[in-house]
Coordinates of C-alpha atoms in Angstrom, one line a residue:
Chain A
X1 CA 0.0 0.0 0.0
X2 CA 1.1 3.8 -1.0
X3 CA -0.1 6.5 0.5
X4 CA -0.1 9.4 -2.2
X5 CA 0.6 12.8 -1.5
X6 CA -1.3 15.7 -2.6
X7 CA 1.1 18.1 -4.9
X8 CA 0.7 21.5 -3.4
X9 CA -1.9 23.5 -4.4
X10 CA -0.6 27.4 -5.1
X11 CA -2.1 29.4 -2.6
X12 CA -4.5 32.3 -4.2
X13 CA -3.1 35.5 -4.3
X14 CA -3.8 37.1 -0.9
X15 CA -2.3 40.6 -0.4
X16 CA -2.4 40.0 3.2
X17 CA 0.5 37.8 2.6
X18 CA 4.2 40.0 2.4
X19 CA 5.1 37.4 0.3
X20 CA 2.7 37.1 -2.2
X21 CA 3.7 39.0 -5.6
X22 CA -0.1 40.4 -5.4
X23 CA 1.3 42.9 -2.7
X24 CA 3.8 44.4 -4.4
X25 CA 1.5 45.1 -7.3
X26 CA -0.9 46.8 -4.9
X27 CA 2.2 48.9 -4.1
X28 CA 3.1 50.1 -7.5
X29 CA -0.1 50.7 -8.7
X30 CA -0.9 52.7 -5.1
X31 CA 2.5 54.2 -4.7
X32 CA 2.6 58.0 -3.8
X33 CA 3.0 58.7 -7.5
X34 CA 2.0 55.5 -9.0
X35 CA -1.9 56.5 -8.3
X36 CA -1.0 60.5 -9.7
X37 CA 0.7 59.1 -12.7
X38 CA -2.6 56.5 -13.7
X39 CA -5.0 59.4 -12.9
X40 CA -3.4 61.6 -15.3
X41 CA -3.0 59.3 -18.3
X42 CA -6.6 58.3 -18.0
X43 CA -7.1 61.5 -19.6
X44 CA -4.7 61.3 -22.6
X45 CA -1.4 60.4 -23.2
X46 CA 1.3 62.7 -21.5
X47 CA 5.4 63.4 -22.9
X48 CA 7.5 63.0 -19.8
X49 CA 8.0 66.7 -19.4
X50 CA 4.0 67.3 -19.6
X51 CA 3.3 65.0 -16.8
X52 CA 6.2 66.0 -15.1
X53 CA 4.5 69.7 -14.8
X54 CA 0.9 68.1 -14.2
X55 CA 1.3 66.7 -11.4
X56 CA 2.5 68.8 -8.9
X57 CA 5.6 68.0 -6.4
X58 CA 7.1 65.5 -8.7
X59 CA 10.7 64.8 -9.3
X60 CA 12.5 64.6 -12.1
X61 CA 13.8 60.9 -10.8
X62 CA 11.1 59.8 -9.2
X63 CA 8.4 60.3 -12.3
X64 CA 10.8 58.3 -14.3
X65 CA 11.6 55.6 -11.7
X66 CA 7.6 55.8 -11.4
X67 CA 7.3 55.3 -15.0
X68 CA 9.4 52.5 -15.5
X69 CA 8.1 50.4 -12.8
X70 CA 4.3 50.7 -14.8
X71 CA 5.9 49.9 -17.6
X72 CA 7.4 46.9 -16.1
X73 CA 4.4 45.9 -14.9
X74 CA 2.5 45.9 -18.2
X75 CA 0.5 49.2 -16.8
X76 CA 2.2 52.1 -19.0
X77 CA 4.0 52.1 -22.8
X78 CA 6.3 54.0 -23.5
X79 CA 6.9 55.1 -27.2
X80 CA 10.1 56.7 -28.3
X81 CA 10.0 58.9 -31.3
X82 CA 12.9 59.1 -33.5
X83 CA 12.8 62.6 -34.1
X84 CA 15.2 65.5 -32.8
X85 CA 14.7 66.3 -30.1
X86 CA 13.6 62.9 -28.4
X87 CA 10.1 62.6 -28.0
X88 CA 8.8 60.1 -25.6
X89 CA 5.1 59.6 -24.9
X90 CA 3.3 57.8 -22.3
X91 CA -0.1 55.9 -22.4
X92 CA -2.2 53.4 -20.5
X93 CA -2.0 49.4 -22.0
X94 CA -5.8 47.9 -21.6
X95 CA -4.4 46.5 -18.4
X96 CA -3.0 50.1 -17.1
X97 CA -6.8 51.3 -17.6
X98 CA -8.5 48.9 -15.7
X99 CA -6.2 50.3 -12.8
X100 CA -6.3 53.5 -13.5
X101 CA -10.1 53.4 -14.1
X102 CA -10.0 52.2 -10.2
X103 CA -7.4 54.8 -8.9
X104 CA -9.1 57.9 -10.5
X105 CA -12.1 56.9 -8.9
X106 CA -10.8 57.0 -5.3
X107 CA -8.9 60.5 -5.9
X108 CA -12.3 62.5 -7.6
X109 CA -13.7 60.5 -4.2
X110 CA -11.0 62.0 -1.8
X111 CA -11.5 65.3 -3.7
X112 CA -15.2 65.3 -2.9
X113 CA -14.7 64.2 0.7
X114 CA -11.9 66.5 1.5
X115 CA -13.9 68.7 4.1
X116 CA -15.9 65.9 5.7
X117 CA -12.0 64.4 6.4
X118 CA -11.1 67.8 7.8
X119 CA -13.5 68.7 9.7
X120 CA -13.1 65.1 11.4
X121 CA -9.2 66.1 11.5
X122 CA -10.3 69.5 13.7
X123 CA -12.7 67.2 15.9
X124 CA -9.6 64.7 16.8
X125 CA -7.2 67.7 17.2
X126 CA -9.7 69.5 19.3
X127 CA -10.3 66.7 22.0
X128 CA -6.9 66.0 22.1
X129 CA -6.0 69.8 22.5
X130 CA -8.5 70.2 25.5
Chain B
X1 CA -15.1 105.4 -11.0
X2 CA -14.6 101.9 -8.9
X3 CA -13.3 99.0 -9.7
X4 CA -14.6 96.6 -8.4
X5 CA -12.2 93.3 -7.4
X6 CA -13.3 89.7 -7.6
X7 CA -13.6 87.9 -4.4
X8 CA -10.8 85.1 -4.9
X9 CA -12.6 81.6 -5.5
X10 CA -11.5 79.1 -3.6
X11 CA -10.2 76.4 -6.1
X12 CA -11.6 73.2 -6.4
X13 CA -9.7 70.8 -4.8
X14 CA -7.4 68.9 -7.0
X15 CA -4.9 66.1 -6.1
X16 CA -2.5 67.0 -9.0
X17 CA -1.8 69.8 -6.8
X18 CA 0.6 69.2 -4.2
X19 CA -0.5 71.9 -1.8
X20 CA -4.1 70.8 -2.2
X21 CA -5.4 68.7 1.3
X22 CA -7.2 66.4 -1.1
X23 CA -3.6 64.9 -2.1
X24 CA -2.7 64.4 1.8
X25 CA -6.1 62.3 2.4
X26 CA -5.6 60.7 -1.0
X27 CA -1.7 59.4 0.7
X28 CA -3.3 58.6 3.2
X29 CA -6.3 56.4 1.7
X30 CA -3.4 54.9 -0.5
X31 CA -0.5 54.7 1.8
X32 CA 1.6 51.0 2.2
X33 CA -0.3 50.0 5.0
X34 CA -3.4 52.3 4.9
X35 CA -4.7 50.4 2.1
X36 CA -4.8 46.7 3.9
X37 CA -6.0 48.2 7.2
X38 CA -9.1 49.6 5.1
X39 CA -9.8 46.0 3.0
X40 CA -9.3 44.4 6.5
X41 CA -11.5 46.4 8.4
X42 CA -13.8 45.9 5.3
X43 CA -14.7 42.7 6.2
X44 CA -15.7 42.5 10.0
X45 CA -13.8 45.2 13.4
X46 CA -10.4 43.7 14.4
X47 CA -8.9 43.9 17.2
X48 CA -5.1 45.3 17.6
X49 CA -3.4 42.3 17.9
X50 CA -5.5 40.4 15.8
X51 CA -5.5 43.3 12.5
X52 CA -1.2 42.5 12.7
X53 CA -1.3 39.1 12.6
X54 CA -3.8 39.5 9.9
X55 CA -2.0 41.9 8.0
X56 CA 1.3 40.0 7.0
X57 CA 4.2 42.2 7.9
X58 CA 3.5 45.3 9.5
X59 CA 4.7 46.4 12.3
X60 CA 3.3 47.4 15.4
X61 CA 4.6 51.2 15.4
X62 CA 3.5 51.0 11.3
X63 CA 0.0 49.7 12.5
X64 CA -0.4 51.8 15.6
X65 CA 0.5 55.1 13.2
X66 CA -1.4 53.8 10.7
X67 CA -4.7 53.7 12.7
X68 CA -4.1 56.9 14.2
X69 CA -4.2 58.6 10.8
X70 CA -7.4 57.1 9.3
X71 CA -8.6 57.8 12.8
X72 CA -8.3 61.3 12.7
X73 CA -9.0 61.6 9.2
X74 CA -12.4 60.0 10.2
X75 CA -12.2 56.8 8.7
X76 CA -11.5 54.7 11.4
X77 CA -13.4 54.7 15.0
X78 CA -11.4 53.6 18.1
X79 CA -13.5 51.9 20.5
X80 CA -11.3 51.0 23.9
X81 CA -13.2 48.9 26.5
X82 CA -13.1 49.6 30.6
X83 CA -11.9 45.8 31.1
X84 CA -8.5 44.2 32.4
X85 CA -6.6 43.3 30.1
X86 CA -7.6 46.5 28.0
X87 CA -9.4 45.4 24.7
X88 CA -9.3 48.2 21.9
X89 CA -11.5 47.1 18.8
X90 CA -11.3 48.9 15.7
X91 CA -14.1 49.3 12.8
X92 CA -14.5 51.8 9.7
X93 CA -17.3 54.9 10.0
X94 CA -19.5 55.6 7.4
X95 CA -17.0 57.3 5.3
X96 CA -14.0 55.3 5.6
X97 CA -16.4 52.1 4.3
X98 CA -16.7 54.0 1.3
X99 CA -12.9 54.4 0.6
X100 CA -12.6 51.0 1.7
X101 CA -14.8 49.4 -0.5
X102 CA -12.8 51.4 -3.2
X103 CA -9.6 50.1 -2.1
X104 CA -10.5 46.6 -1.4
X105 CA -11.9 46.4 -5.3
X106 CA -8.4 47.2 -6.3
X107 CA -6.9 44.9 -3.8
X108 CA -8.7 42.2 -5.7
X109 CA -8.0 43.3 -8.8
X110 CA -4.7 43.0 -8.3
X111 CA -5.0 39.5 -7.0
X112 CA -6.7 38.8 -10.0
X113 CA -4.3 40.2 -12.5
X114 CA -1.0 39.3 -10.9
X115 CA -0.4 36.8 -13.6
X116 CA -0.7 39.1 -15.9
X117 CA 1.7 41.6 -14.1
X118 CA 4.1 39.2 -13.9
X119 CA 4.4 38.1 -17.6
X120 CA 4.7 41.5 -18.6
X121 CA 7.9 42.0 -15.9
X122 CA 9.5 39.1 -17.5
X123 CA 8.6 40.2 -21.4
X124 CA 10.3 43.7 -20.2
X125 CA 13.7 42.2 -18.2
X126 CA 14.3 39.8 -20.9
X127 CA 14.1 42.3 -23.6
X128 CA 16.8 44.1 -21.6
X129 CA 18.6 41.3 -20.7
X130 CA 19.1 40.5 -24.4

């Protein structure tokens, strides 16, 4: 007699789990800049130096480091023009969309809910004041 | 002859612009750890201890910040009980369920789409590795 022994069943991604690859998407695609960068090419596709001066506070490094992690991840393409002087543009993949679709979302949502989250902000600060 | 000067308009708020409170809120609602104390909290109140061991590798400090903000932001409600030992349970107000139902759909959509994620990373490193 043989006892047989299950093969290991992959566990489903679970972002709860450090270790699970799922996480680390979650973090790219909700990364300080990650989320700004999605928003804005929801709109229309952006040259670096465009998006660099629509979203606000950015830095040079960290929009392209931003950048090139979405395109890694299959979010962004980039498409270098062979012109003088370079020309590089920047636009969501069908998979980026479906991301950024979800991230716009949440910041017209913060946007709209910006003085209900302050005035909650002056009600902590004020018991803790008194 | 008077001229008469516009009242300045407040502008609407906008997280593309880095002074804009709407951009804190949204880094807050999106932060490493925000994010998977909102889908958590989603599902049922946690307690302390039992929202880190639920939430694979956070720490306490991270956690305890981390509550504190979406608590004074008004997302999060704090509930400590007179009893020895103290028990502390936390659970999402009206509007922080409604970011975390945002945030917990793109939780899962990453889940969902980490296969795809991860093709793409190896179609990009191996056309840089060639």
């Amino acid at each position: 007699m043989s006892v047989s022994i299950p093969a290991a069943q992959p566990l489903p991604p679970n972002v709860m789990d450090a270790m699970c690859p799922s996480r680390q998407v979650l973090e790219h695609v909700t990364s300080r800049w990650g989320v700004l960068v999605l928003a804005a090419l929801l709109e229309r596709p952006y040259r670096f130096s465009e998006l660099r001066r629509f979203i606000g506070g950015v830095s040079e490094k960290m929009l392209a480091q931003t950048l090139q992690t979405l395109e890694r991840d299959g979010f962004v393409h980039r498409d270098a023009q062979p012109v003088i002087p370079p020309r590089v543009d920047y636009s969501l993949t069908a998979l980026g969309r479906e991301a950024a679709e979800q991230v716009w979302a949440l910041a017209r949502w913060t946007e709209r809910h910006v003085d209900d989250v302050r005035r909650a902000q002056e009600v902590y600060d004020e018991a803790r004041a008194s």
